[in-house]
PDB file of C-alpha atoms in Angstrom:
ATOM      1  CA  UNK A  25    -111.592 -91.586 -20.942  1.00  0.00           C
ATOM      2  CA  UNK A  26    -112.548 -92.082 -17.067  1.00  0.00           C
ATOM      3  CA  UNK A  27    -115.839 -91.435 -18.013  1.00  0.00           C
ATOM      4  CA  UNK A  28    -116.262 -93.880 -20.594  1.00  0.00           C
ATOM      5  CA  UNK A  29    -115.063 -96.711 -18.494  1.00  0.00           C
ATOM      6  CA  UNK A  30    -117.485 -95.691 -15.379  1.00  0.00           C
ATOM      7  CA  UNK A  31    -120.201 -97.105 -17.920  1.00  0.00           C
ATOM      8  CA  UNK A  32    -118.754-100.240 -17.812  1.00  0.00           C
ATOM      9  CA  UNK A  33    -117.832-100.728 -13.532  1.00  0.00           C
ATOM     10  CA  UNK A  34    -121.013-102.152 -12.187  1.00  0.00           C
ATOM     11  CA  UNK A  35    -121.207-102.856  -8.065  1.00  0.00           C
ATOM     12  CA  UNK A  36    -122.440-106.082  -6.807  1.00  0.00           C
ATOM     13  CA  UNK A  37    -126.038-106.049  -7.484  1.00  0.00           C
ATOM     14  CA  UNK A  38    -125.618-104.866 -10.968  1.00  0.00           C
ATOM     15  CA  UNK A  39    -123.474-107.846 -11.905  1.00  0.00           C
ATOM     16  CA  UNK A  40    -125.964-110.082  -9.934  1.00  0.00           C
ATOM     17  CA  UNK A  41    -128.847-108.758 -12.166  1.00  0.00           C
ATOM     18  CA  UNK A  42    -126.932-109.294 -15.071  1.00  0.00           C
ATOM     19  CA  UNK A  43    -125.995-112.786 -14.263  1.00  0.00           C
ATOM     20  CA  UNK A  44    -129.924-113.858 -13.705  1.00  0.00           C
ATOM     21  CA  UNK A  45    -131.185-111.920 -16.678  1.00  0.00           C
ATOM     22  CA  UNK A  46    -128.349-113.855 -18.600  1.00  0.00           C
ATOM     23  CA  UNK A  47    -129.489-116.981 -17.336  1.00  0.00           C
ATOM     24  CA  UNK A  48    -133.122-116.238 -18.138  1.00  0.00           C
ATOM     25  CA  UNK A  49    -132.806-115.825 -21.713  1.00  0.00           C
ATOM     26  CA  UNK A  50    -131.095-119.453 -22.129  1.00  0.00           C
ATOM     27  CA  UNK A  51    -133.684-121.070 -20.399  1.00  0.00           C
ATOM     28  CA  UNK A  52    -136.317-119.205 -22.693  1.00  0.00           C
ATOM     29  CA  UNK A  53    -134.157-120.126 -25.661  1.00  0.00           C
ATOM     30  CA  UNK A  54    -134.430-123.975 -24.344  1.00  0.00           C
ATOM     31  CA  UNK A  55    -138.273-124.040 -24.360  1.00  0.00           C
ATOM     32  CA  UNK A  56    -138.759-122.173 -27.632  1.00  0.00           C
ATOM     33  CA  UNK A  57    -136.248-124.583 -29.305  1.00  0.00           C
ATOM     34  CA  UNK A  58    -138.735-127.354 -27.886  1.00  0.00           C
ATOM     35  CA  UNK A  59    -141.883-126.076 -28.365  1.00  0.00           C
ATOM     36  CA  UNK A  60    -140.703-125.592 -32.238  1.00  0.00           C
ATOM     37  CA  UNK A  61    -139.785-129.036 -32.425  1.00  0.00           C
ATOM     38  CA  UNK A  62    -143.092-130.252 -31.362  1.00  0.00           C
ATOM     39  CA  UNK A  63    -144.627-128.179 -33.463  1.00  0.00           C
ATOM     40  CA  UNK A  64    -143.098-129.274 -36.633  1.00  0.00           C
ATOM     41  CA  UNK A  65    -143.568-132.815 -35.709  1.00  0.00           C
ATOM     42  CA  UNK A  66    -147.284-132.282 -35.131  1.00  0.00           C
ATOM     43  CA  UNK A  67    -147.259-131.192 -38.735  1.00  0.00           C
ATOM     44  CA  UNK A  68    -145.556-133.194 -40.085  1.00  0.00           C
ATOM     45  CA  UNK A  69    -148.173-135.895 -38.539  1.00  0.00           C
ATOM     46  CA  UNK A  70    -150.690-134.081 -40.165  1.00  0.00           C
ATOM     47  CA  UNK A  71    -149.331-134.343 -43.670  1.00  0.00           C
ATOM     48  CA  UNK A  72    -149.164-138.340 -43.349  1.00  0.00           C
ATOM     49  CA  UNK A  73    -152.293-138.407 -42.120  1.00  0.00           C
ATOM     50  CA  UNK A  74    -153.905-136.539 -45.263  1.00  0.00           C
ATOM     51  CA  UNK A  75    -152.263-138.939 -47.578  1.00  0.00           C
ATOM     52  CA  UNK A  76    -153.392-141.961 -45.736  1.00  0.00           C
ATOM     53  CA  UNK A  77    -156.861-139.725 -46.220  1.00  0.00           C
ATOM     54  CA  UNK A  78    -156.446-139.679 -49.728  1.00  0.00           C
ATOM     55  CA  UNK A  79    -155.365-143.222 -49.928  1.00  0.00           C
ATOM     56  CA  UNK A  80    -158.944-144.157 -48.932  1.00  0.00           C
ATOM     57  CA  UNK A  81    -160.543-141.602 -51.000  1.00  0.00           C
ATOM     58  CA  UNK A  82    -158.556-143.779 -54.051  1.00  0.00           C
ATOM     59  CA  UNK A  83    -159.438-147.154 -52.872  1.00  0.00           C
ATOM     60  CA  UNK A  84    -163.251-146.363 -53.018  1.00  0.00           C
ATOM     61  CA  UNK A  85    -163.106-144.803 -56.358  1.00  0.00           C
ATOM     62  CA  UNK A  86    -160.836-148.051 -57.972  1.00  0.00           C
ATOM     63  CA  UNK A  87    -164.579-149.923 -56.241  1.00  0.00           C
ATOM     64  CA  UNK A  88    -167.037-147.892 -57.127  1.00  0.00           C
ATOM     65  CA  UNK A  89    -165.177-148.346 -60.966  1.00  0.00           C
ATOM     66  CA  UNK A  90    -164.926-152.139 -60.654  1.00  0.00           C
ATOM     67  CA  UNK A  91    -168.994-152.062 -59.855  1.00  0.00           C
ATOM     68  CA  UNK A  92    -169.855-150.217 -62.950  1.00  0.00           C
ATOM     69  CA  UNK A  93    -167.570-152.384 -64.861  1.00  0.00           C
ATOM     70  CA  UNK A  94    -169.929-155.436 -64.647  1.00  0.00           C
ATOM     71  CA  UNK A  95    -169.561-157.896 -67.230  1.00  0.00           C
ATOM     72  CA  UNK A  96    -172.766-157.439 -69.560  1.00  0.00           C
ATOM     73  CA  UNK A  97    -173.891-160.786 -71.080  1.00  0.00           C
ATOM     74  CA  UNK A  98    -176.407-160.989 -74.167  1.00  0.00           C
ATOM     75  CA  UNK A  99    -180.196-158.963 -72.898  1.00  0.00           C
ATOM     76  CA  UNK A 100    -183.639-158.511 -74.275  1.00  0.00           C
ATOM     77  CA  UNK A 101    -183.651-154.580 -74.250  1.00  0.00           C
ATOM     78  CA  UNK A 102    -187.668-154.733 -73.808  1.00  0.00           C
ATOM     79  CA  UNK A 103    -187.038-155.924 -70.443  1.00  0.00           C
ATOM     80  CA  UNK A 104    -184.306-153.874 -68.760  1.00  0.00           C
ATOM     81  CA  UNK A 105    -184.997-152.901 -64.518  1.00  0.00           C
ATOM     82  CA  UNK A 106    -183.758-149.959 -63.458  1.00  0.00           C
ATOM     83  CA  UNK A 107    -180.693-151.787 -62.089  1.00  0.00           C
ATOM     84  CA  UNK A 108    -179.809-152.965 -65.293  1.00  0.00           C
ATOM     85  CA  UNK A 109    -180.505-149.574 -66.902  1.00  0.00           C
ATOM     86  CA  UNK A 110    -178.089-147.551 -64.433  1.00  0.00           C
ATOM     87  CA  UNK A 111    -175.218-150.413 -65.013  1.00  0.00           C
ATOM     88  CA  UNK A 112    -175.558-149.677 -68.662  1.00  0.00           C
ATOM     89  CA  UNK A 113    -175.263-146.312 -68.364  1.00  0.00           C
ATOM     90  CA  UNK A 114    -178.693-145.161 -69.222  1.00  0.00           C
ATOM     91  CA  UNK A 115    -180.091-142.199 -67.353  1.00  0.00           C
ATOM     92  CA  UNK A 116    -183.540-142.302 -65.235  1.00  0.00           C
ATOM     93  CA  UNK A 117    -185.117-140.174 -68.256  1.00  0.00           C
ATOM     94  CA  UNK A 118    -184.085-142.915 -70.294  1.00  0.00           C
ATOM     95  CA  UNK A 119    -185.029-145.885 -68.581  1.00  0.00           C
ATOM     96  CA  UNK A 120    -188.573-144.192 -67.666  1.00  0.00           C
ATOM     97  CA  UNK A 121    -189.268-143.516 -71.636  1.00  0.00           C
ATOM     98  CA  UNK A 122    -188.644-147.631 -72.052  1.00  0.00           C
ATOM     99  CA  UNK A 123    -190.992-148.149 -69.401  1.00  0.00           C
ATOM    100  CA  UNK A 124    -193.617-145.813 -70.633  1.00  0.00           C
ATOM    101  CA  UNK A 125    -193.705-147.531 -74.108  1.00  0.00           C
ATOM    102  CA  UNK A 126    -193.543-151.125 -72.419  1.00  0.00           C
ATOM    103  CA  UNK A 127    -196.253-150.388 -70.218  1.00  0.00           C
ATOM    104  CA  UNK A 128    -198.610-149.810 -73.804  1.00  0.00           C
ATOM    105  CA  UNK A 129    -197.818-153.565 -74.333  1.00  0.00           C
ATOM    106  CA  UNK A 130    -195.047-152.525 -77.276  1.00  0.00           C
ATOM    107  CA  UNK A 131    -191.966-153.994 -78.255  1.00  0.00           C
ATOM    108  CA  UNK A 132    -188.933-153.177 -79.173  1.00  0.00           C
ATOM    109  CA  UNK A 133    -187.594-154.895 -81.956  1.00  0.00           C
ATOM    110  CA  UNK A 134    -184.053-153.340 -83.175  1.00  0.00           C
ATOM    111  CA  UNK A 135    -181.422-150.877 -81.834  1.00  0.00           C
ATOM    112  CA  UNK A 136    -182.790-148.248 -84.122  1.00  0.00           C
ATOM    113  CA  UNK A 137    -186.041-148.376 -82.266  1.00  0.00           C
ATOM    114  CA  UNK A 138    -184.350-148.688 -79.157  1.00  0.00           C
ATOM    115  CA  UNK A 139    -182.553-145.069 -79.526  1.00  0.00           C
ATOM    116  CA  UNK A 140    -185.817-143.699 -80.694  1.00  0.00           C
ATOM    117  CA  UNK A 141    -188.244-144.871 -77.922  1.00  0.00           C
ATOM    118  CA  UNK A 142    -184.910-144.030 -75.358  1.00  0.00           C
ATOM    119  CA  UNK A 143    -183.366-141.620 -77.104  1.00  0.00           C
ATOM    120  CA  UNK A 144    -179.887-142.309 -75.978  1.00  0.00           C
ATOM    121  CA  UNK A 145    -177.052-140.970 -77.562  1.00  0.00           C
ATOM    122  CA  UNK A 146    -175.221-142.696 -80.567  1.00  0.00           C
ATOM    123  CA  UNK A 147    -172.229-143.273 -78.779  1.00  0.00           C
ATOM    124  CA  UNK A 148    -173.974-144.924 -75.482  1.00  0.00           C
ATOM    125  CA  UNK A 149    -176.144-147.169 -78.476  1.00  0.00           C
ATOM    126  CA  UNK A 150    -172.789-148.297 -80.116  1.00  0.00           C
ATOM    127  CA  UNK A 151    -171.601-149.501 -76.845  1.00  0.00           C
ATOM    128  CA  UNK A 152    -174.148-151.581 -75.651  1.00  0.00           C
ATOM    129  CA  UNK A 153    -176.387-152.537 -78.629  1.00  0.00           C
ATOM    130  CA  UNK A 154    -173.699-155.506 -79.625  1.00  0.00           C
ATOM    131  CA  UNK A 155    -175.249-157.209 -76.356  1.00  0.00           C
ATOM    132  CA  UNK A 156    -179.236-157.008 -77.705  1.00  0.00           C
ATOM    133  CA  UNK A 157    -180.667-160.352 -78.212  1.00  0.00           C
ATOM    134  CA  UNK A 158    -183.662-160.193 -80.063  1.00  0.00           C
ATOM    135  CA  UNK A 159    -186.139-163.072 -80.833  1.00  0.00           C
ATOM    136  CA  UNK A 160    -185.837-165.278 -84.129  1.00  0.00           C
ATOM    137  CA  UNK A 161    -188.452-163.587 -86.254  1.00  0.00           C
ATOM    138  CA  UNK A 162    -187.470-159.711 -85.643  1.00  0.00           C
ATOM    139  CA  UNK A 163    -184.149-160.570 -87.330  1.00  0.00           C
ATOM    140  CA  UNK A 164    -186.154-162.421 -90.147  1.00  0.00           C
ATOM    141  CA  UNK A 165    -188.145-158.719 -90.721  1.00  0.00           C
ATOM    142  CA  UNK A 166    -185.093-156.654 -90.129  1.00  0.00           C
ATOM    143  CA  UNK A 167    -183.384-158.733 -92.993  1.00  0.00           C
ATOM    144  CA  UNK A 168    -186.233-158.275 -95.175  1.00  0.00           C
ATOM    145  CA  UNK A 169    -186.247-154.505 -94.714  1.00  0.00           C
ATOM    146  CA  UNK A 170    -182.575-154.090 -95.260  1.00  0.00           C
ATOM    147  CA  UNK A 171    -183.173-156.086 -98.204  1.00  0.00           C
ATOM    148  CA  UNK A 172    -185.629-153.837 -99.784  1.00  0.00           C
ATOM    149  CA  UNK A 173    -184.165-150.648 -98.833  1.00  0.00           C
ATOM    150  CA  UNK A 174    -180.534-151.655-100.704  1.00  0.00           C
ATOM    151  CA  UNK A 175    -182.507-152.408-103.817  1.00  0.00           C
ATOM    152  CA  UNK A 176    -184.231-149.124-104.005  1.00  0.00           C
ATOM    153  CA  UNK A 177    -180.757-147.605-103.068  1.00  0.00           C
ATOM    154  CA  UNK A 178    -179.230-149.615-105.742  1.00  0.00           C
ATOM    155  CA  UNK A 179    -182.003-148.352-108.088  1.00  0.00           C
ATOM    156  CA  UNK A 180    -181.601-144.764-107.375  1.00  0.00           C
ATOM    157  CA  UNK A 181    -177.325-145.328-107.371  1.00  0.00           C
ATOM    158  CA  UNK A 182    -177.600-146.735-110.529  1.00  0.00           C
ATOM    159  CA  UNK A 183    -179.947-143.743-112.168  1.00  0.00           C
ATOM    160  CA  UNK A 184    -177.024-141.288-113.471  1.00  0.00           C
ATOM    161  CA  UNK A 185    -177.998-137.421-113.090  1.00  0.00           C
ATOM    162  CA  UNK A 186    -178.780-136.749-117.204  1.00  0.00           C
ATOM    163  CA  UNK A 187    -177.307-133.175-117.787  1.00  0.00           C
ATOM    164  CA  UNK A 188    -177.807-131.466-121.371  1.00  0.00           C
ATOM    165  CA  UNK A 189    -174.855-128.942-122.269  1.00  0.00           C
ATOM    166  CA  UNK A 190    -176.401-126.136-123.173  1.00  0.00           C
ATOM    167  CA  UNK A 191    -175.506-123.301-125.043  1.00  0.00           C
ATOM    168  CA  UNK A 192    -174.049-120.365-123.063  1.00  0.00           C
ATOM    169  CA  UNK A 193    -175.398-117.668-126.340  1.00  0.00           C
ATOM    170  CA  UNK A 194    -178.592-118.558-125.429  1.00  0.00           C
ATOM    171  CA  UNK A 195    -178.967-118.665-122.124  1.00  0.00           C
ATOM    172  CA  UNK A 196    -181.210-116.385-120.249  1.00  0.00           C
ATOM    173  CA  UNK A 197    -180.867-114.681-116.998  1.00  0.00           C
ATOM    174  CA  UNK A 198    -183.516-117.149-115.011  1.00  0.00           C
ATOM    175  CA  UNK A 199    -181.616-120.062-116.802  1.00  0.00           C
ATOM    176  CA  UNK A 200    -178.576-118.848-115.265  1.00  0.00           C
ATOM    177  CA  UNK A 201    -179.575-118.479-112.054  1.00  0.00           C
ATOM    178  CA  UNK A 202    -180.584-122.181-111.554  1.00  0.00           C
ATOM    179  CA  UNK A 203    -176.593-122.581-111.042  1.00  0.00           C
ATOM    180  CA  UNK A 204    -175.723-122.650-107.279  1.00  0.00           C
ATOM    181  CA  UNK A 205    -174.120-119.129-106.927  1.00  0.00           C
ATOM    182  CA  UNK A 206    -175.454-117.014-109.619  1.00  0.00           C
ATOM    183  CA  UNK A 207    -177.950-114.808-108.319  1.00  0.00           C
ATOM    184  CA  UNK A 208    -179.858-111.936-110.221  1.00  0.00           C
ATOM    185  CA  UNK A 209    -176.856-109.392-110.165  1.00  0.00           C
ATOM    186  CA  UNK A 210    -174.321-111.685-111.356  1.00  0.00           C
ATOM    187  CA  UNK A 211    -176.691-113.598-114.097  1.00  0.00           C
ATOM    188  CA  UNK A 212    -177.770-110.126-115.406  1.00  0.00           C
ATOM    189  CA  UNK A 213    -173.948-109.126-115.433  1.00  0.00           C
ATOM    190  CA  UNK A 214    -172.899-112.414-117.830  1.00  0.00           C
ATOM    191  CA  UNK A 215    -175.440-111.690-119.892  1.00  0.00           C
ATOM    192  CA  UNK A 216    -175.112-107.785-119.969  1.00  0.00           C
ATOM    193  CA  UNK A 217    -170.949-109.022-121.001  1.00  0.00           C
ATOM    194  CA  UNK A 218    -172.152-111.485-123.517  1.00  0.00           C
ATOM    195  CA  UNK A 219    -173.820-108.401-125.664  1.00  0.00           C
ATOM    196  CA  UNK A 220    -170.997-106.287-125.225  1.00  0.00           C
ATOM    197  CA  UNK A 221    -168.958-108.819-126.446  1.00  0.00           C
ATOM    198  CA  UNK A 222    -171.468-109.670-129.423  1.00  0.00           C
ATOM    199  CA  UNK A 223    -171.720-113.210-127.968  1.00  0.00           C
ATOM    200  CA  UNK A 224    -169.451-115.434-126.728  1.00  0.00           C
ATOM    201  CA  UNK A 225    -166.760-117.303-128.568  1.00  0.00           C
ATOM    202  CA  UNK A 226    -165.086-118.943-125.829  1.00  0.00           C
ATOM    203  CA  UNK A 227    -166.420-120.299-122.716  1.00  0.00           C
ATOM    204  CA  UNK A 228    -163.451-119.145-120.547  1.00  0.00           C
ATOM    205  CA  UNK A 229    -164.901-115.849-121.227  1.00  0.00           C
ATOM    206  CA  UNK A 230    -166.980-116.303-118.121  1.00  0.00           C
ATOM    207  CA  UNK A 231    -163.678-115.765-115.860  1.00  0.00           C
ATOM    208  CA  UNK A 232    -164.026-112.290-117.331  1.00  0.00           C
ATOM    209  CA  UNK A 233    -167.352-111.485-115.610  1.00  0.00           C
ATOM    210  CA  UNK A 234    -166.608-109.284-113.337  1.00  0.00           C
ATOM    211  CA  UNK A 235    -167.535-110.755-109.425  1.00  0.00           C
ATOM    212  CA  UNK A 236    -167.867-114.085-110.826  1.00  0.00           C
ATOM    213  CA  UNK A 237    -165.575-116.401-108.621  1.00  0.00           C
ATOM    214  CA  UNK A 238    -163.883-119.414-110.323  1.00  0.00           C
ATOM    215  CA  UNK A 239    -165.643-121.847-108.521  1.00  0.00           C
ATOM    216  CA  UNK A 240    -168.821-120.522-109.769  1.00  0.00           C
ATOM    217  CA  UNK A 241    -167.751-120.557-113.096  1.00  0.00           C
ATOM    218  CA  UNK A 242    -166.025-124.237-113.066  1.00  0.00           C
ATOM    219  CA  UNK A 243    -169.730-125.266-111.950  1.00  0.00           C
ATOM    220  CA  UNK A 244    -170.852-123.111-115.319  1.00  0.00           C
ATOM    221  CA  UNK A 245    -169.265-125.297-117.785  1.00  0.00           C
ATOM    222  CA  UNK A 246    -170.966-128.851-116.376  1.00  0.00           C
ATOM    223  CA  UNK A 247    -174.220-127.158-117.623  1.00  0.00           C
ATOM    224  CA  UNK A 248    -172.982-124.537-120.466  1.00  0.00           C
ATOM    225  CA  UNK A 249    -170.842-124.289-123.293  1.00  0.00           C
ATOM    226  CA  UNK A 250    -170.430-122.186-126.739  1.00  0.00           C
ATOM    227  CA  UNK A 251    -172.074-124.462-129.074  1.00  0.00           C
ATOM    228  CA  UNK A 252    -172.733-122.173-131.615  1.00  0.00           C
ATOM    229  CA  UNK A 253    -170.083-119.413-132.412  1.00  0.00           C
ATOM    230  CA  UNK A 254    -171.572-115.681-133.181  1.00  0.00           C
ATOM    231  CA  UNK A 255    -170.795-114.131-136.331  1.00  0.00           C
ATOM    232  CA  UNK A 256    -168.955-111.166-135.377  1.00  0.00           C
ATOM    233  CA  UNK A 257    -166.737-108.836-137.585  1.00  0.00           C
ATOM    234  CA  UNK A 258    -162.959-109.296-136.696  1.00  0.00           C
ATOM    235  CA  UNK A 259    -161.002-105.895-136.489  1.00  0.00           C
ATOM    236  CA  UNK A 260    -158.235-105.559-138.950  1.00  0.00           C
ATOM    237  CA  UNK A 261    -155.782-104.176-136.209  1.00  0.00           C
ATOM    238  CA  UNK A 262    -153.433-102.891-139.312  1.00  0.00           C
ATOM    239  CA  UNK A 263    -155.901-100.671-140.707  1.00  0.00           C
ATOM    240  CA  UNK A 264    -157.979 -99.936-138.058  1.00  0.00           C
ATOM    241  CA  UNK A 265    -158.263 -96.328-135.545  1.00  0.00           C
ATOM    242  CA  UNK A 266    -158.076 -96.335-131.603  1.00  0.00           C
ATOM    243  CA  UNK A 267    -161.896 -95.932-131.779  1.00  0.00           C
ATOM    244  CA  UNK A 268    -162.396 -98.915-133.558  1.00  0.00           C
ATOM    245  CA  UNK A 269    -159.911-100.809-131.402  1.00  0.00           C
ATOM    246  CA  UNK A 270    -161.148 -99.697-128.716  1.00  0.00           C
ATOM    247  CA  UNK A 271    -164.748-101.545-129.492  1.00  0.00           C
ATOM    248  CA  UNK A 272    -163.408-104.337-128.138  1.00  0.00           C
ATOM    249  CA  UNK A 273    -163.964-104.817-124.383  1.00  0.00           C
ATOM    250  CA  UNK A 274    -160.670-106.095-123.761  1.00  0.00           C
ATOM    251  CA  UNK A 275    -158.862-102.520-124.726  1.00  0.00           C
ATOM    252  CA  UNK A 276    -159.102 -99.165-123.241  1.00  0.00           C
ATOM    253  CA  UNK A 277    -158.808 -96.169-125.645  1.00  0.00           C
ATOM    254  CA  UNK A 278    -155.596 -95.523-123.959  1.00  0.00           C
ATOM    255  CA  UNK A 279    -154.154 -98.631-125.100  1.00  0.00           C
ATOM    256  CA  UNK A 280    -155.936 -98.439-128.185  1.00  0.00           C
ATOM    257  CA  UNK A 281    -154.262 -95.554-129.095  1.00  0.00           C
ATOM    258  CA  UNK A 282    -150.994 -96.949-127.977  1.00  0.00           C
ATOM    259  CA  UNK A 283    -151.122 -99.459-130.322  1.00  0.00           C
ATOM    260  CA  UNK A 284    -152.071 -97.357-133.380  1.00  0.00           C
ATOM    261  CA  UNK A 285    -149.084 -95.585-132.505  1.00  0.00           C
ATOM    262  CA  UNK A 286    -146.873 -98.077-132.073  1.00  0.00           C
ATOM    263  CA  UNK A 287    -147.964 -99.373-135.603  1.00  0.00           C
ATOM    264  CA  UNK A 288    -147.122 -95.983-137.380  1.00  0.00           C
ATOM    265  CA  UNK A 289    -143.805 -95.907-135.873  1.00  0.00           C
ATOM    266  CA  UNK A 290    -142.800 -99.617-136.529  1.00  0.00           C
ATOM    267  CA  UNK A 291    -144.860-100.882-139.382  1.00  0.00           C
ATOM    268  CA  UNK A 292    -147.880-103.195-139.600  1.00  0.00           C
ATOM    269  CA  UNK A 293    -147.935-106.247-136.872  1.00  0.00           C
ATOM    270  CA  UNK A 294    -147.017-109.109-138.436  1.00  0.00           C
ATOM    271  CA  UNK A 295    -148.195-110.979-135.543  1.00  0.00           C
ATOM    272  CA  UNK A 296    -151.034-110.395-132.606  1.00  0.00           C
ATOM    273  CA  UNK A 297    -147.980-111.421-130.200  1.00  0.00           C
ATOM    274  CA  UNK A 298    -146.335-108.451-130.566  1.00  0.00           C
ATOM    275  CA  UNK A 299    -149.111-106.573-128.844  1.00  0.00           C
ATOM    276  CA  UNK A 300    -147.874-107.542-125.838  1.00  0.00           C
ATOM    277  CA  UNK A 301    -144.679-105.385-126.330  1.00  0.00           C
ATOM    278  CA  UNK A 302    -147.237-102.201-126.103  1.00  0.00           C
ATOM    279  CA  UNK A 303    -147.255-100.975-122.495  1.00  0.00           C
ATOM    280  CA  UNK A 304    -150.490-101.436-120.545  1.00  0.00           C
ATOM    281  CA  UNK A 305    -151.625-104.500-122.959  1.00  0.00           C
ATOM    282  CA  UNK A 306    -153.704-106.897-120.557  1.00  0.00           C
ATOM    283  CA  UNK A 307    -151.009-109.851-121.758  1.00  0.00           C
ATOM    284  CA  UNK A 308    -153.176-112.196-119.754  1.00  0.00           C
ATOM    285  CA  UNK A 309    -156.191-111.971-121.962  1.00  0.00           C
ATOM    286  CA  UNK A 310    -153.884-112.389-125.379  1.00  0.00           C
ATOM    287  CA  UNK A 311    -155.710-115.417-126.058  1.00  0.00           C
ATOM    288  CA  UNK A 312    -159.108-114.284-125.903  1.00  0.00           C
ATOM    289  CA  UNK A 313    -158.209-110.828-127.658  1.00  0.00           C
ATOM    290  CA  UNK A 314    -157.143-112.619-130.667  1.00  0.00           C
ATOM    291  CA  UNK A 315    -160.316-114.151-131.118  1.00  0.00           C
ATOM    292  CA  UNK A 316    -161.634-110.552-132.381  1.00  0.00           C
ATOM    293  CA  UNK A 317    -158.499-109.473-134.688  1.00  0.00           C
ATOM    294  CA  UNK A 318    -157.367-109.616-137.828  1.00  0.00           C
ATOM    295  CA  UNK A 319    -153.465-108.785-139.314  1.00  0.00           C
ATOM    296  CA  UNK A 320    -155.298-108.308-143.177  1.00  0.00           C
ATOM    297  CA  UNK A 321    -152.584-105.729-144.588  1.00  0.00           C
TER     298      UNK A 321
END
């Protein structure tokens, strides 16, 4: 305990040293506080200065916009000066094109000609062309041209495209290729499918051609239909065997075999709709399959 207390016993010189040390610490703390406050005020002043500078910049921008928004009065575009072109928004190159054109003693007589010569954008032309002022004689000439163009346009529009509907059963590979979306492969596939059927009985059978998209089929309807139906031998569903039924392109041999088995078990078919009861039968094509079948007992 005595040793512990000895650490806190100081002589007169030591106590004086500690006192001066505390005084120095207090002085340095006061100096630090002043320095910190001045630095903060300096930073705030700097921020205030930047704000004023930004206001000046914004003011200059506003004045620039006011200069560019000079009110435009009607003018003849043949006499655009460099300054006038700048105010209107034309580039130096576009103004030079106009001056080069005028140097040949040529004149612009319409907004369309102005764009052809200067190659200005559509947006800029739409913005400045309402202010174009051409001589009166140019307006009369323009009206005469527009009347001729309008009359010729009316004659063209009045001539409706006359489409002659042809028979799909007599169409050739080359004929079908004239339809957009049908190339060599699809036209050949359509003819082959038609031959396997013995001829189209319904124009909607085009939907059954593999790879032929619906929009192309609809486009084909504008030019082709079934004019003359082919003479085909109907398949008697009540007497035909599986092989004979399977000759129909819509029915596979396995399904044809089930048809015969169903008939042997339940008796003769009384309605072609009964075929939909058979497993695997393509019910979505029943209407087209019916075209090739009969129920004669």
